[in-house]
Structures are given as C-alpha cells and as structure tokens.
Amino acid sequence: MIKNTFDISDFVAAQSLTGTIYELVKREKAARKAKRLTQKQLAERTGVSYGSIRRFEQSGEISLLSLVKIANALDCLEDFNELFKKPPVTNIRDLKL
C-alpha cells in the first residue's frame, strides 16, 4: 500500500495530495470488496488491465480514464460530478467555515 511515509495529515487536520490518494484507494478497495470482486474480475468488467488495478491499489497511480472506468463498474460514477464544483476562494472574507 502507499502508506509507507508520514504525511502532514497524520498530525494535523489538513488535506494533502498523499492523504487524498490514500483515502481514494481505501474507498475504491472497500467498494470493490463490497461487490465481492477480485482485482482480476474488476479488470475483466472494466477493460482496465489487472496490472493497472493492482498498481493503483498499491501506489495510487492510475490514468484518469481507467479510474473513471473503475468508478463506473463500482456504481460510483456520479462521484466525479462533484469535482471542481466549489468556487475558488479569492478573498479570505469569502471563506466559509
């Protein structure tokens, strides 16, 4: 698994690239296992190579197209509709806590 190093999010409540990838991999694996699919079965369903799925679950590395195919097979495609929806904060007064 990719969690072999310390990350800032291990110590403080902060979003980080490594932490985000780690959590995404954890959720994908949980969804795959909930559907009782092996990595090989998921590969067959998605057309994504077994090696790519294995690499994703070990290191977090995968192409966007492959990730979308996996999300579709795991009935999570709608999750991608939430990406980039938040308006960027350009003024500290606009920050909603």
PDB file of C-alpha atoms in Angstrom:
ATOM      1  CA  MET A   1       0.000   0.000   0.000  1.00  0.00           C
ATOM      2  CA  ILE A   2       1.111   3.607  -0.440  1.00  0.00           C
ATOM      3  CA  LYS A   3       1.091   4.440   3.288  1.00  0.00           C
ATOM      4  CA  ASN A   4       4.825   3.906   3.945  1.00  0.00           C
ATOM      5  CA  THR A   5       5.691   7.510   4.717  1.00  0.00           C
ATOM      6  CA  PHE A   6       4.494  10.199   7.068  1.00  0.00           C
ATOM      7  CA  ASP A   7       2.124  12.822   5.738  1.00  0.00           C
ATOM      8  CA  ILE A   8       1.166  16.197   7.223  1.00  0.00           C
ATOM      9  CA  SER A   9      -2.406  14.900   7.558  1.00  0.00           C
ATOM     10  CA  ASP A  10      -1.096  12.283  10.022  1.00  0.00           C
ATOM     11  CA  PHE A  11      -0.519  15.104  12.521  1.00  0.00           C
ATOM     12  CA  VAL A  12      -2.981  17.895  11.732  1.00  0.00           C
ATOM     13  CA  ALA A  13      -6.364  18.151  10.062  1.00  0.00           C
ATOM     14  CA  ALA A  14      -5.076  19.132   6.644  1.00  0.00           C
ATOM     15  CA  GLN A  15      -5.866  17.913   3.168  1.00  0.00           C
ATOM     16  CA  SER A  16      -2.805  16.694   1.297  1.00  0.00           C
ATOM     17  CA  LEU A  17      -2.118  15.038  -2.033  1.00  0.00           C
ATOM     18  CA  THR A  18      -0.781  11.859  -0.440  1.00  0.00           C
ATOM     19  CA  GLY A  19      -3.622  11.654   2.077  1.00  0.00           C
ATOM     20  CA  THR A  20      -6.243  12.215  -0.599  1.00  0.00           C
ATOM     21  CA  ILE A  21      -4.819   9.458  -2.797  1.00  0.00           C
ATOM     22  CA  TYR A  22      -4.545   7.101   0.174  1.00  0.00           C
ATOM     23  CA  GLU A  23      -8.200   7.668   1.105  1.00  0.00           C
ATOM     24  CA  LEU A  24      -9.333   7.284  -2.506  1.00  0.00           C
ATOM     25  CA  VAL A  25      -7.544   3.939  -2.795  1.00  0.00           C
ATOM     26  CA  LYS A  26      -9.076   2.798   0.514  1.00  0.00           C
ATOM     27  CA  ARG A  27     -12.583   3.686  -0.698  1.00  0.00           C
ATOM     28  CA  GLU A  28     -12.068   2.001  -4.072  1.00  0.00           C
ATOM     29  CA  LYS A  29     -10.849  -1.209  -2.430  1.00  0.00           C
ATOM     30  CA  ALA A  30     -13.782  -1.177   0.011  1.00  0.00           C
ATOM     31  CA  ALA A  31     -16.258  -0.685  -2.845  1.00  0.00           C
ATOM     32  CA  ARG A  32     -14.640  -3.471  -4.874  1.00  0.00           C
ATOM     33  CA  LYS A  33     -14.696  -5.846  -1.924  1.00  0.00           C
ATOM     34  CA  ALA A  34     -18.294  -4.908  -1.061  1.00  0.00           C
ATOM     35  CA  LYS A  35     -19.240  -6.081  -4.549  1.00  0.00           C
ATOM     36  CA  ARG A  36     -17.180  -9.217  -3.913  1.00  0.00           C
ATOM     37  CA  LEU A  37     -14.914  -8.582  -6.870  1.00  0.00           C
ATOM     38  CA  THR A  38     -11.285  -9.570  -7.119  1.00  0.00           C
ATOM     39  CA  GLN A  39      -8.852  -7.278  -8.881  1.00  0.00           C
ATOM     40  CA  LYS A  40      -8.903  -9.659 -11.860  1.00  0.00           C
ATOM     41  CA  GLN A  41     -12.704  -9.659 -12.013  1.00  0.00           C
ATOM     42  CA  LEU A  42     -12.737  -5.852 -11.861  1.00  0.00           C
ATOM     43  CA  ALA A  43     -10.200  -5.779 -14.684  1.00  0.00           C
ATOM     44  CA  GLU A  44     -12.434  -8.008 -16.814  1.00  0.00           C
ATOM     45  CA  ARG A  45     -15.505  -5.837 -16.123  1.00  0.00           C
ATOM     46  CA  THR A  46     -13.779  -2.553 -16.868  1.00  0.00           C
ATOM     47  CA  GLY A  47     -11.297  -3.323 -19.615  1.00  0.00           C
ATOM     48  CA  VAL A  48      -8.611  -1.848 -17.349  1.00  0.00           C
ATOM     49  CA  SER A  49      -5.613  -4.135 -17.107  1.00  0.00           C
ATOM     50  CA  TYR A  50      -5.136  -6.187 -13.970  1.00  0.00           C
ATOM     51  CA  GLY A  51      -1.688  -4.629 -13.611  1.00  0.00           C
ATOM     52  CA  SER A  52      -3.154  -1.126 -13.632  1.00  0.00           C
ATOM     53  CA  ILE A  53      -5.685  -2.010 -10.942  1.00  0.00           C
ATOM     54  CA  ARG A  54      -3.007  -3.698  -8.851  1.00  0.00           C
ATOM     55  CA  ARG A  55      -0.671  -0.699  -9.250  1.00  0.00           C
ATOM     56  CA  PHE A  56      -3.483   1.687  -8.284  1.00  0.00           C
ATOM     57  CA  GLU A  57      -4.258  -0.243  -5.115  1.00  0.00           C
ATOM     58  CA  GLN A  58      -0.557  -0.411  -4.190  1.00  0.00           C
ATOM     59  CA  SER A  59       0.707   3.025  -5.171  1.00  0.00           C
ATOM     60  CA  GLY A  60      -2.296   5.183  -6.060  1.00  0.00           C
ATOM     61  CA  GLU A  61      -1.105   5.604  -9.659  1.00  0.00           C
ATOM     62  CA  ILE A  62      -3.693   5.260 -12.446  1.00  0.00           C
ATOM     63  CA  SER A  63      -4.860   7.110 -15.535  1.00  0.00           C
ATOM     64  CA  LEU A  64      -7.993   9.218 -15.257  1.00  0.00           C
ATOM     65  CA  LEU A  65      -9.758   7.147 -17.923  1.00  0.00           C
ATOM     66  CA  SER A  66      -9.031   3.930 -16.036  1.00  0.00           C
ATOM     67  CA  LEU A  67     -10.218   5.452 -12.759  1.00  0.00           C
ATOM     68  CA  VAL A  68     -13.475   6.565 -14.374  1.00  0.00           C
ATOM     69  CA  LYS A  69     -13.998   3.064 -15.798  1.00  0.00           C
ATOM     70  CA  ILE A  70     -13.459   1.571 -12.337  1.00  0.00           C
ATOM     71  CA  ALA A  71     -15.839   4.084 -10.760  1.00  0.00           C
ATOM     72  CA  ASN A  72     -18.456   3.199 -13.353  1.00  0.00           C
ATOM     73  CA  ALA A  73     -18.130  -0.536 -12.647  1.00  0.00           C
ATOM     74  CA  LEU A  74     -18.438   0.119  -8.910  1.00  0.00           C
ATOM     75  CA  ASP A  75     -21.522   2.346  -9.378  1.00  0.00           C
ATOM     76  CA  CYS A  76     -19.650   5.451  -8.234  1.00  0.00           C
ATOM     77  CA  LEU A  77     -19.512   7.391 -11.485  1.00  0.00           C
ATOM     78  CA  GLU A  78     -21.714  10.176 -10.116  1.00  0.00           C
ATOM     79  CA  ASP A  79     -18.986  10.995  -7.576  1.00  0.00           C
ATOM     80  CA  PHE A  80     -16.994  12.602 -10.382  1.00  0.00           C
ATOM     81  CA  ASN A  81     -19.769  15.172 -10.846  1.00  0.00           C
ATOM     82  CA  GLU A  82     -18.711  16.796  -7.567  1.00  0.00           C
ATOM     83  CA  LEU A  83     -15.144  17.503  -8.669  1.00  0.00           C
ATOM     84  CA  PHE A  84     -14.260  21.162  -9.190  1.00  0.00           C
ATOM     85  CA  LYS A  85     -17.738  22.399  -8.206  1.00  0.00           C
ATOM     86  CA  LYS A  86     -16.610  24.562  -5.318  1.00  0.00           C
ATOM     87  CA  PRO A  87     -15.884  28.111  -6.407  1.00  0.00           C
ATOM     88  CA  PRO A  88     -12.277  29.105  -5.742  1.00  0.00           C
ATOM     89  CA  VAL A  89     -11.692  31.291  -2.699  1.00  0.00           C
ATOM     90  CA  THR A  90     -10.117  34.538  -3.850  1.00  0.00           C
ATOM     91  CA  ASN A  91     -10.819  36.575  -0.736  1.00  0.00           C
ATOM     92  CA  ILE A  92     -10.493  35.484   2.892  1.00  0.00           C
ATOM     93  CA  ARG A  93     -13.894  37.063   3.614  1.00  0.00           C
ATOM     94  CA  ASP A  94     -15.482  34.636   1.161  1.00  0.00           C
ATOM     95  CA  LEU A  95     -14.162  31.621   3.064  1.00  0.00           C
ATOM     96  CA  LYS A  96     -16.991  29.650   4.653  1.00  0.00           C
ATOM     97  CA  LEU A  97     -16.010  27.668   7.729  1.00  0.00           C
TER      98      LEU A  97
END
